[in-house]
């Protein structure tokens, strides 16, 4: 790949190396403290089977673990696409998040963790949410990503993520953190809320975008060193072109096919009853790829 | 985990660290030359769609990429479990291979690559098998794992793997390699060959085990530093207790659930015709895990 000299300004060497890779990928959890965090995670005694899809294993993160992240995102919980890919927020919610980050000039310097390590099944009890073992483990991730790092802005997606943030903020490390924080509505809340009612969906989307504009205005001033400096353009009343952006290939593990990161809808839970659905993930390669 | 002093003798520090991890995992392709190999792989122009399930992406390896491997295994091609897990030989063939390696005292110092980077669909044409781009890429893996490394023994599973070996052996690096080589029958050849006929299966299994005994006797003298020194015990006429061993958790990516590495049969290709089957992988959590 040949690049003009001007692209070299302000770009670090790891970024340039990655650009030169045919299929850049996420290197995962080789280095501490992430190596230990990806090995010593809490299991069914902390995340009860009645409240979490613990049978699919924990899903830890997406994005930069190499110290280059400037924005930390706290997500909600992983669904079936995330389970196959083993990374956080890789579907529609992830593309909306990429759009929001791009409005802040953040195209690669982000890292995302989950409020809950496992997909929620039904709802989560307060005693579970407050279990010190659950909270302490999550706080170890937040410490690793926020104490003495370049992260200057934190975004929480949804209520549970906001609660996770408040719990960390009460710790000594949290109290010492001086970055900017914005809690916003979860990216697919309008779809969950409106349950197929188009008028409700339009109203909820408008409300979400207005809420996200507040978030953007809160976080933008904190980001003195964006990847791609850009004037802040707020959202309108509906999704516009460019508001949803692809999840970069470099966020996925090595070797995953292109269709897994270009779109979602390729993984579903299929079954004749609740238990069978819970046991199942059905992957279909999108039409037009095989023949 | 508390361990007796005597376990420390002859064990390197990375091994001890791994044992101390609650859920050890494969760190993947972070370091060169594997980082480039996992990024610059050949695609549909080299592995034609009519001969390979290229739509699921490449599956690179299983085992040690940190220079500690003493045995290299060349496998055949990845199937549906390997596609989900993104590692080579994780099903029944993999467990039989673990048993064979254990008879040589090799419990962790191995590395496995595939003859073909993608799952074979139908059969592979000679022009494809000999395509210099396919061969050169595979030879880059073999160079990385065999030139100036600790690998003293190479095992090829099946005819295509043997051909891959012969092609590398003709290169200057191959000619300079002084380790011991044994081609053996593919671990699940008896099942493929017998197509449900029990008498044929028994005869083919007996033949495979006899063939594997030759392989064991060829390779055992080359392994001066096994992980777990053990007298060589040959196979009988049928599979015996201990001939099939679990694929270690440390060979899988971080966070995969236990059932994915304790057994197979949890991933199938389902569909009403060949195209639909090709587009599908259906994962079912084994019974008894969800409820």
Coordinates of C-alpha atoms in Angstrom, one line a residue:
Chain A
X1 CA 0.0 0.0 0.0
X2 CA 1.4 3.4 -1.0
X3 CA 0.4 6.3 1.1
X4 CA 1.1 10.1 0.8
X5 CA 3.5 11.6 3.3
X6 CA 0.8 13.8 4.8
X7 CA -1.0 10.7 6.2
X8 CA 2.0 10.0 8.4
X9 CA 1.5 13.2 10.4
X10 CA 0.0 12.4 13.8
X11 CA -0.4 8.7 13.2
X12 CA 1.4 6.3 15.4
X13 CA 3.3 3.3 14.1
X14 CA 0.9 0.6 15.2
X15 CA -1.9 2.4 13.2
X16 CA 0.3 2.4 10.1
X17 CA 1.2 -1.2 10.5
X18 CA -2.5 -2.1 10.8
X19 CA -3.4 -0.2 7.7
X20 CA -0.8 -2.1 5.8
X21 CA -2.3 -5.5 6.9
X22 CA -4.5 -7.1 4.3
X23 CA -6.9 -8.3 7.0
X24 CA -6.2 -6.5 10.3
X25 CA -7.5 -8.3 13.3
X26 CA -7.9 -7.9 17.1
X27 CA -4.9 -9.5 18.8
X28 CA -6.9 -10.4 21.9
X29 CA -5.8 -10.9 25.5
X30 CA -2.1 -11.8 25.3
X31 CA -0.8 -9.0 27.6
X32 CA -1.5 -8.4 31.3
X33 CA -3.7 -7.4 33.0
X34 CA -6.1 -8.6 30.2
X35 CA -4.5 -12.1 30.1
X36 CA -5.6 -12.7 33.7
X37 CA -8.9 -11.0 33.3
X38 CA -9.8 -13.3 30.3
X39 CA -8.8 -16.3 32.4
X40 CA -10.2 -15.6 35.8
X41 CA -13.8 -14.6 35.0
X42 CA -16.7 -15.2 37.3
X43 CA -19.0 -18.0 36.4
X44 CA -22.5 -19.5 37.3
X45 CA -22.0 -18.9 41.0
X46 CA -21.9 -15.1 40.3
X47 CA -24.0 -15.0 37.1
X48 CA -26.9 -17.3 37.9
X49 CA -28.2 -19.5 35.0
X50 CA -31.7 -18.2 35.6
X51 CA -30.6 -14.7 34.7
X52 CA -27.8 -15.1 32.2
X53 CA -27.0 -17.3 29.2
X54 CA -23.9 -18.4 31.0
X55 CA -23.8 -21.6 28.8
X56 CA -22.2 -19.6 25.9
X57 CA -19.3 -18.3 27.9
X58 CA -18.2 -14.7 28.7
X59 CA -17.7 -12.0 26.0
X60 CA -15.1 -9.5 27.2
X61 CA -14.6 -6.5 25.0
X62 CA -14.1 -4.9 21.6
X63 CA -11.4 -2.4 20.6
X64 CA -8.0 -1.3 21.8
X65 CA -6.3 -2.9 24.8
X66 CA -2.9 -1.5 23.8
X67 CA -3.2 1.8 25.7
X68 CA -4.3 3.8 22.7
X69 CA -8.0 4.1 23.6
X70 CA -9.3 7.7 24.4
X71 CA -12.9 6.7 24.8
X72 CA -14.3 3.9 27.0
X73 CA -17.8 2.6 26.2
X74 CA -19.7 0.5 28.7
X75 CA -22.2 -1.6 26.8
X76 CA -25.1 -3.7 28.0
X77 CA -25.0 -7.4 27.3
X78 CA -23.9 -9.6 24.4
X79 CA -26.4 -11.3 22.0
X80 CA -26.0 -14.1 19.5
X81 CA -23.8 -12.3 17.0
X82 CA -21.4 -11.3 19.8
X83 CA -21.4 -14.9 21.0
X84 CA -20.2 -16.3 17.7
X85 CA -17.7 -13.5 17.1
X86 CA -16.6 -13.3 20.8
X87 CA -16.5 -9.5 20.7
X88 CA -18.9 -6.9 22.1
X89 CA -21.4 -4.8 20.1
X90 CA -20.8 -6.1 16.6
X91 CA -24.4 -5.8 15.3
X92 CA -26.8 -3.0 14.6
X93 CA -26.2 -1.4 18.1
X94 CA -22.4 -1.5 17.3
X95 CA -22.8 0.3 14.0
X96 CA -24.8 3.0 15.6
X97 CA -22.1 3.3 18.2
X98 CA -19.4 3.6 15.5
X99 CA -21.4 6.5 14.0
X100 CA -21.6 8.3 17.4
X101 CA -17.8 7.8 18.0
X102 CA -17.0 9.0 14.4
X103 CA -19.0 12.3 15.2
X104 CA -16.5 12.7 18.0
X105 CA -13.6 12.1 15.6
X106 CA -12.9 8.7 17.2
X107 CA -12.4 6.0 14.5
X108 CA -10.1 3.6 16.3
X109 CA -9.1 4.9 19.7
X110 CA -11.9 3.3 21.7
X111 CA -12.5 0.3 23.8
X112 CA -15.8 -1.3 24.8
X113 CA -16.6 -3.5 27.8
X114 CA -19.9 -5.1 28.9
X115 CA -21.9 -4.3 32.0
X116 CA -22.5 -8.0 32.2
X117 CA -20.0 -10.6 31.0
X118 CA -22.8 -12.9 29.8
X119 CA -26.0 -12.3 27.8
X120 CA -29.0 -11.4 30.0
X121 CA -31.8 -14.0 30.1
X122 CA -35.0 -12.4 31.3
X123 CA -34.0 -9.8 33.9
X124 CA -31.2 -9.4 36.4
X125 CA -32.0 -9.3 40.1
X126 CA -30.7 -6.4 42.2
X127 CA -28.8 -8.9 44.5
X128 CA -27.0 -10.2 41.4
X129 CA -26.3 -6.7 40.0
X130 CA -24.8 -5.7 43.4
X131 CA -22.9 -9.0 44.0
X132 CA -19.4 -7.8 45.1
X133 CA -17.8 -10.6 43.0
X134 CA -19.6 -9.3 39.9
X135 CA -18.8 -5.7 40.6
X136 CA -15.2 -6.3 41.7
X137 CA -14.4 -8.2 38.5
X138 CA -15.9 -5.5 36.3
X139 CA -14.1 -2.8 38.3
X140 CA -10.8 -4.7 37.5
X141 CA -11.5 -4.1 33.8
X142 CA -12.4 -0.4 34.5
X143 CA -9.3 0.1 36.5
X144 CA -7.2 -1.5 33.8
X145 CA -8.7 0.8 31.2
X146 CA -9.1 4.0 33.2
X147 CA -6.3 4.3 35.7
X148 CA -3.2 6.0 34.2
X149 CA -4.4 5.7 30.6
X150 CA -5.2 8.1 27.8
X151 CA -9.0 7.6 28.2
X152 CA -10.6 11.1 28.6
X153 CA -14.2 10.3 28.0
X154 CA -16.6 7.5 29.1
X155 CA -19.9 6.7 27.5
X156 CA -22.5 4.4 29.1
X157 CA -25.1 2.8 26.9
X158 CA -28.3 2.2 28.9
X159 CA -29.3 2.1 32.5
X160 CA -27.4 -0.9 33.7
X161 CA -24.2 0.5 32.2
X162 CA -24.8 3.8 34.0
X163 CA -25.2 1.9 37.3
X164 CA -22.0 0.0 36.6
X165 CA -20.2 3.4 36.1
X166 CA -21.7 4.8 39.3
X167 CA -20.4 1.7 41.2
X168 CA -16.9 2.2 39.9
X169 CA -17.0 6.0 40.5
X170 CA -17.5 5.3 44.2
X171 CA -14.2 3.4 44.4
X172 CA -11.0 5.2 45.2
X173 CA -9.8 4.9 41.6
X174 CA -13.2 6.1 40.4
X175 CA -13.1 9.1 42.7
X176 CA -9.7 10.0 41.3
X177 CA -10.8 9.8 37.6
X178 CA -11.0 13.3 36.1
X179 CA -12.3 12.4 32.6
X180 CA -15.8 13.3 31.3
X181 CA -18.7 11.0 31.5
X182 CA -22.0 10.8 29.5
X183 CA -24.7 8.2 30.0
X184 CA -26.9 7.8 26.9
X185 CA -29.8 5.7 25.8
X186 CA -28.9 2.2 24.5
X187 CA -28.5 2.3 20.7
X188 CA -31.4 -0.2 20.0
X189 CA -33.7 0.9 22.8
X190 CA -36.2 2.4 20.2
X191 CA -36.6 -1.1 18.6
X192 CA -37.0 -2.9 21.9
X193 CA -39.4 -0.3 23.2
X194 CA -41.6 0.1 20.1
X195 CA -42.1 -3.6 19.5
X196 CA -42.9 -3.1 15.8
X197 CA -45.1 0.0 16.1
X198 CA -43.8 2.4 13.5
X199 CA -45.1 5.6 15.1
X200 CA -43.6 4.6 18.5
X201 CA -40.3 3.7 16.8
X202 CA -40.1 7.1 15.1
X203 CA -40.8 8.9 18.3
X204 CA -38.4 6.8 20.3
X205 CA -35.7 7.2 17.7
X206 CA -36.2 11.0 17.8
X207 CA -35.9 10.9 21.5
X208 CA -32.8 8.7 21.4
X209 CA -31.0 11.0 18.9
X210 CA -31.8 14.1 21.0
X211 CA -30.4 12.2 24.0
X212 CA -27.3 11.3 22.0
X213 CA -26.8 15.0 21.0
X214 CA -26.6 15.8 24.7
X215 CA -24.0 13.1 25.0
X216 CA -22.0 14.3 22.1
X217 CA -22.0 17.9 23.4
X218 CA -20.8 16.6 26.8
X219 CA -18.0 14.4 25.5
X220 CA -16.7 16.5 22.5
X221 CA -14.8 19.1 24.5
X222 CA -13.0 16.3 26.5
X223 CA -11.4 14.9 23.3
X224 CA -8.5 17.1 22.5
X225 CA -6.8 14.4 20.4
X226 CA -9.3 12.7 18.2
X227 CA -8.2 10.3 15.5
X228 CA -9.9 12.3 12.7
X229 CA -10.6 15.9 13.9
X230 CA -14.0 16.9 12.7
X231 CA -16.5 19.7 13.4
X232 CA -19.3 18.4 15.7
X233 CA -22.4 17.7 13.6
X234 CA -25.4 16.8 15.7
X235 CA -28.1 14.2 14.9
X236 CA -31.4 15.1 13.2
X237 CA -34.8 13.6 14.1
X238 CA -34.1 10.3 12.3
X239 CA -31.1 8.3 11.3
X240 CA -29.3 10.0 8.4
X241 CA -26.7 8.6 5.9
X242 CA -23.4 8.1 7.8
X243 CA -25.0 7.8 11.2
X244 CA -24.4 4.0 11.1
X245 CA -20.9 2.9 10.3
X246 CA -19.3 -0.5 9.8
X247 CA -17.6 -2.1 12.7
X248 CA -13.9 -2.2 11.6
X249 CA -12.4 -5.5 10.6
X250 CA -9.5 -4.8 13.0
X251 CA -11.9 -5.3 15.9
X252 CA -12.7 -8.9 15.0
X253 CA -10.6 -12.0 15.7
X254 CA -8.3 -13.3 12.9
X255 CA -9.8 -15.0 9.9
X256 CA -13.5 -14.2 10.3
X257 CA -15.3 -13.9 7.0
X258 CA -16.3 -10.4 5.7
X259 CA -20.0 -11.0 6.0
X260 CA -19.7 -11.5 9.8
X261 CA -18.5 -7.9 10.1
X262 CA -20.3 -6.2 7.3
X263 CA -23.9 -6.9 8.5
X264 CA -25.9 -8.8 11.1
X265 CA -29.0 -11.0 11.0
X266 CA -26.8 -14.0 10.1
X267 CA -27.2 -15.5 13.6
X268 CA -30.6 -16.4 15.2
X269 CA -31.9 -18.4 18.1
X270 CA -34.2 -21.1 16.6
X271 CA -36.3 -23.7 18.4
X272 CA -39.8 -25.0 19.1
X273 CA -39.8 -23.9 22.8
X274 CA -37.9 -21.6 25.1
X275 CA -35.3 -24.3 26.2
X276 CA -34.6 -25.3 22.6
X277 CA -34.2 -21.7 21.6
X278 CA -31.9 -21.1 24.5
X279 CA -29.7 -24.0 23.4
X280 CA -29.5 -22.9 19.8
X281 CA -27.6 -20.5 17.6
X282 CA -28.3 -20.9 13.9
X283 CA -25.8 -19.3 11.6
X284 CA -26.8 -18.7 7.9
X285 CA -24.3 -17.2 5.5
X286 CA -26.1 -14.3 3.9
X287 CA -27.6 -14.9 0.4
X288 CA -25.4 -14.2 -2.6
X289 CA -22.2 -15.3 -0.9
X290 CA -22.2 -19.0 -1.5
X291 CA -24.0 -18.7 -4.9
Chain B
X1 CA -3.8 -23.9 43.0
X2 CA -1.2 -25.5 45.2
X3 CA 1.4 -27.7 43.6
X4 CA 4.1 -29.9 45.0
X5 CA 7.8 -28.8 44.6
X6 CA 8.5 -31.8 42.4
X7 CA 6.2 -30.5 39.7
X8 CA 8.5 -27.6 39.1
X9 CA 11.4 -29.7 37.9
X10 CA 11.9 -29.4 34.2
X11 CA 8.9 -27.2 33.6
X12 CA 9.3 -23.8 32.0
X13 CA 7.8 -20.7 33.5
X14 CA 5.2 -20.2 30.7
X15 CA 3.9 -23.6 31.5
X16 CA 3.6 -22.9 35.2
X17 CA 1.9 -19.6 34.5
X18 CA -0.6 -21.4 32.3
X19 CA -1.3 -24.0 34.9
X20 CA -2.1 -21.3 37.4
X21 CA -4.7 -19.7 35.1
X22 CA -8.3 -20.6 35.9
X23 CA -9.1 -20.9 32.2
X24 CA -5.9 -21.0 30.2
X25 CA -6.5 -19.9 26.5
X26 CA -4.7 -19.7 23.2
X27 CA -3.2 -16.2 22.8
X28 CA -3.5 -16.3 19.0
X29 CA -1.5 -14.5 16.4
X30 CA -0.1 -11.4 18.1
X31 CA 3.5 -12.0 17.3
X32 CA 5.4 -12.2 14.0
X33 CA 5.6 -14.0 11.7
X34 CA 2.1 -15.3 12.7
X35 CA 0.6 -11.8 12.8
X36 CA 1.3 -11.4 9.1
X37 CA 0.3 -14.9 8.2
X38 CA -3.1 -14.5 9.9
X39 CA -3.6 -11.2 8.0
X40 CA -2.3 -12.0 4.5
X41 CA -3.9 -15.3 3.7
X42 CA -4.9 -16.4 0.2
X43 CA -8.6 -16.1 -0.7
X44 CA -11.1 -17.2 -3.4
X45 CA -8.7 -16.6 -6.3
X46 CA -6.4 -19.3 -4.8
X47 CA -9.0 -21.5 -3.0
X48 CA -11.9 -21.7 -5.6
X49 CA -15.4 -21.5 -4.2
X50 CA -16.3 -24.7 -6.1
X51 CA -13.7 -26.7 -4.1
X52 CA -13.6 -25.0 -0.7
X53 CA -16.0 -23.6 1.9
X54 CA -14.2 -20.2 1.6
X55 CA -17.3 -18.4 2.8
X56 CA -16.4 -19.4 6.4
X57 CA -12.9 -17.9 6.4
X58 CA -9.5 -19.5 7.0
X59 CA -8.7 -21.6 10.0
X60 CA -5.0 -21.4 10.8
X61 CA -3.7 -23.6 13.5
X62 CA -4.0 -25.1 17.0
X63 CA -1.2 -25.3 19.6
X64 CA 2.0 -23.6 20.4
X65 CA 3.2 -20.6 18.4
X66 CA 5.7 -19.5 21.1
X67 CA 8.6 -21.7 20.0
X68 CA 8.0 -24.5 22.5
X69 CA 6.5 -27.0 20.0
X70 CA 8.5 -30.2 19.5
X71 CA 6.1 -31.9 17.2
X72 CA 4.4 -30.4 14.1
X73 CA 1.2 -32.0 12.9
X74 CA -0.1 -31.3 9.4
X75 CA -3.9 -31.8 9.4
X76 CA -6.3 -32.1 6.5
X77 CA -9.1 -29.5 6.5
X78 CA -11.3 -27.8 9.0
X79 CA -15.0 -28.8 9.5
X80 CA -17.9 -27.1 11.3
X81 CA -16.6 -27.3 14.9
X82 CA -13.3 -25.9 13.8
X83 CA -15.1 -23.1 12.0
X84 CA -17.0 -22.0 15.1
X85 CA -13.9 -22.4 17.4
X86 CA -11.5 -21.0 14.8
X87 CA -8.9 -23.7 15.6
X88 CA -7.8 -26.9 13.9
X89 CA -8.7 -30.5 14.8
X90 CA -10.9 -29.8 17.8
X91 CA -13.4 -32.7 17.4
X92 CA -13.1 -36.5 17.4
X93 CA -10.1 -36.5 15.1
X94 CA -8.4 -34.0 17.4
X95 CA -9.0 -36.2 20.5
X96 CA -7.5 -39.2 18.7
X97 CA -4.5 -37.1 17.8
X98 CA -4.1 -35.9 21.4
X99 CA -4.0 -39.6 22.4
X100 CA -1.3 -40.3 19.8
X101 CA 0.8 -37.4 21.0
X102 CA 0.4 -38.5 24.6
X103 CA 1.8 -41.9 23.7
X104 CA 4.9 -39.9 22.6
X105 CA 4.9 -38.0 25.9
X106 CA 3.8 -34.8 24.1
X107 CA 1.0 -33.2 26.1
X108 CA 1.5 -29.5 25.2
X109 CA 4.6 -29.1 23.0
X110 CA 2.8 -29.5 19.6
X111 CA 1.5 -27.3 16.9
X112 CA -1.0 -28.2 14.2
X113 CA -1.5 -26.6 10.8
X114 CA -3.9 -27.5 8.0
X115 CA -3.0 -28.7 4.5
X116 CA -5.8 -26.4 3.3
X117 CA -6.7 -23.2 5.0
X118 CA -10.4 -23.7 4.2
X119 CA -12.7 -26.7 4.5
X120 CA -12.8 -28.8 1.4
X121 CA -16.1 -28.9 -0.5
X122 CA -16.3 -32.0 -2.7
X123 CA -12.7 -32.6 -3.9
X124 CA -9.6 -30.5 -4.7
X125 CA -8.3 -30.4 -8.2
X126 CA -4.6 -31.1 -8.9
X127 CA -4.1 -27.6 -10.4
X128 CA -5.4 -26.1 -7.1
X129 CA -3.3 -28.3 -4.9
X130 CA -0.2 -27.3 -6.9
X131 CA -1.0 -23.6 -7.2
X132 CA 2.2 -21.9 -6.2
X133 CA 0.3 -19.3 -4.2
X134 CA -1.4 -22.0 -2.1
X135 CA 1.9 -23.9 -1.7
X136 CA 4.0 -20.8 -1.0
X137 CA 1.6 -19.6 1.7
X138 CA 1.6 -23.0 3.4
X139 CA 5.4 -23.2 3.1
X140 CA 5.6 -19.8 5.0
X141 CA 3.8 -21.5 7.9
X142 CA 6.1 -24.5 7.7
X143 CA 9.2 -22.3 7.5
X144 CA 8.0 -20.4 10.6
X145 CA 7.4 -23.6 12.5
X146 CA 10.4 -25.7 11.3
X147 CA 13.4 -23.5 10.5
X148 CA 15.6 -22.9 13.6
X149 CA 12.9 -24.2 16.0
X150 CA 12.7 -27.1 18.6
X151 CA 10.5 -29.2 16.3
X152 CA 12.1 -32.6 16.0
X153 CA 9.2 -34.7 14.6
X154 CA 6.6 -34.1 12.0
X155 CA 3.4 -36.0 11.6
X156 CA 1.1 -35.8 8.5
X157 CA -2.5 -36.9 8.8
X158 CA -3.7 -38.3 5.5
X159 CA -2.6 -38.2 1.9
X160 CA -3.1 -34.4 1.2
X161 CA -1.0 -33.6 4.3
X162 CA 1.7 -36.0 3.1
X163 CA 1.7 -34.2 -0.3
X164 CA 2.0 -30.9 1.5
X165 CA 5.0 -32.2 3.4
X166 CA 6.7 -33.5 0.2
X167 CA 6.2 -30.1 -1.5
X168 CA 7.9 -28.3 1.4
X169 CA 10.7 -30.9 1.7
X170 CA 11.7 -30.0 -1.9
X171 CA 12.4 -26.4 -0.9
X172 CA 15.8 -25.3 0.3
X173 CA 14.5 -25.0 3.9
X174 CA 12.9 -28.4 3.6
X175 CA 16.0 -30.1 2.3
X176 CA 17.9 -28.7 5.3
X177 CA 15.4 -30.0 7.9
X178 CA 16.9 -32.9 9.8
X179 CA 13.9 -33.9 12.0
X180 CA 12.0 -37.2 11.7
X181 CA 8.8 -37.5 9.6
X182 CA 5.9 -39.9 9.7
X183 CA 2.9 -39.9 7.4
X184 CA -0.1 -41.7 9.0
X185 CA -3.7 -42.4 8.1
X186 CA -6.2 -39.6 9.0
X187 CA -7.7 -40.1 12.4
X188 CA -11.3 -40.4 11.2
X189 CA -10.5 -42.3 7.9
X190 CA -12.2 -45.5 9.3
X191 CA -15.5 -43.7 9.7
X192 CA -15.4 -41.9 6.3
X193 CA -14.4 -45.2 4.6
X194 CA -16.8 -47.6 6.3
X195 CA -19.9 -45.4 5.8
X196 CA -21.8 -47.0 8.7
X197 CA -20.8 -50.6 8.0
X198 CA -19.7 -52.0 11.4
X199 CA -17.5 -54.8 10.1
X200 CA -15.7 -52.4 7.7
X201 CA -15.3 -49.9 10.5
X202 CA -13.7 -52.5 12.7
X203 CA -11.3 -53.6 10.0
X204 CA -10.4 -50.1 9.0
X205 CA -9.8 -49.1 12.6
X206 CA -7.5 -52.1 13.1
X207 CA -5.6 -51.1 10.0
X208 CA -5.4 -47.4 11.2
X209 CA -4.1 -48.4 14.6
X210 CA -1.5 -50.7 13.0
X211 CA -0.5 -47.8 10.7
X212 CA -0.3 -45.4 13.7
X213 CA 1.9 -47.9 15.6
X214 CA 4.5 -47.6 12.7
X215 CA 4.2 -43.8 13.1
X216 CA 4.8 -44.0 16.8
X217 CA 7.8 -46.2 16.4
X218 CA 9.2 -43.8 13.8
X219 CA 8.7 -40.6 15.8
X220 CA 9.4 -41.8 19.4
X221 CA 13.2 -42.0 19.1
X222 CA 13.3 -38.4 17.7
X223 CA 11.7 -37.0 20.9
X224 CA 14.5 -36.7 23.4
X225 CA 12.6 -34.1 25.5
X226 CA 9.0 -35.1 25.8
X227 CA 6.7 -33.1 28.2
X228 CA 5.8 -36.3 30.1
X229 CA 8.3 -39.0 29.6
X230 CA 6.5 -42.3 29.2
X231 CA 7.4 -45.8 27.9
X232 CA 6.0 -46.3 24.4
X233 CA 2.8 -48.4 24.6
X234 CA 1.5 -49.3 21.1
X235 CA -2.2 -49.4 20.1
X236 CA -4.2 -52.7 20.1
X237 CA -6.7 -53.7 17.4
X238 CA -9.4 -51.4 18.6
X239 CA -9.6 -48.1 20.5
X240 CA -8.7 -48.6 24.2
X241 CA -9.4 -46.4 27.2
X242 CA -7.0 -43.4 27.1
X243 CA -6.5 -43.6 23.3
X244 CA -8.8 -40.6 22.9
X245 CA -7.9 -37.6 25.1
X246 CA -9.5 -34.2 25.5
X247 CA -8.2 -31.2 23.5
X248 CA -6.8 -29.0 26.2
X249 CA -8.7 -25.8 27.1
X250 CA -5.4 -23.9 26.6
X251 CA -5.7 -24.6 22.8
X252 CA -9.0 -22.6 22.5
X253 CA -9.6 -18.9 22.3
X254 CA -10.5 -17.0 25.5
X255 CA -13.9 -17.4 27.0
X256 CA -15.3 -20.4 25.0
X257 CA -17.6 -22.5 27.1
X258 CA -16.5 -25.9 28.5
X259 CA -18.9 -28.0 26.3
X260 CA -17.2 -26.6 23.2
X261 CA -13.9 -28.3 24.1
X262 CA -15.1 -31.4 26.0
X263 CA -17.1 -33.0 23.2
X264 CA -18.2 -32.5 19.6
X265 CA -21.5 -33.1 17.8
X266 CA -22.7 -29.6 18.9
X267 CA -22.4 -28.1 15.4
X268 CA -24.1 -29.5 12.3
X269 CA -24.8 -28.3 8.8
X270 CA -28.6 -28.3 8.4
X271 CA -30.7 -27.4 5.3
X272 CA -33.2 -28.8 2.8
X273 CA -30.7 -28.8 -0.1
X274 CA -27.0 -28.6 -0.7
X275 CA -26.9 -24.8 -1.0
X276 CA -28.8 -24.3 2.3
X277 CA -26.6 -26.8 4.1
X278 CA -23.6 -25.1 2.8
X279 CA -24.8 -21.7 4.1
X280 CA -25.7 -23.2 7.6
X281 CA -24.0 -24.1 10.8
X282 CA -26.4 -24.9 13.6
X283 CA -25.0 -24.9 17.1
X284 CA -26.9 -26.7 19.9
X285 CA -25.7 -26.6 23.5
X286 CA -25.5 -30.3 24.6
X287 CA -28.4 -31.6 26.7
X288 CA -28.1 -31.1 30.4
X289 CA -26.2 -27.9 30.4
X290 CA -29.1 -25.3 30.1
X291 CA -31.4 -27.5 32.1

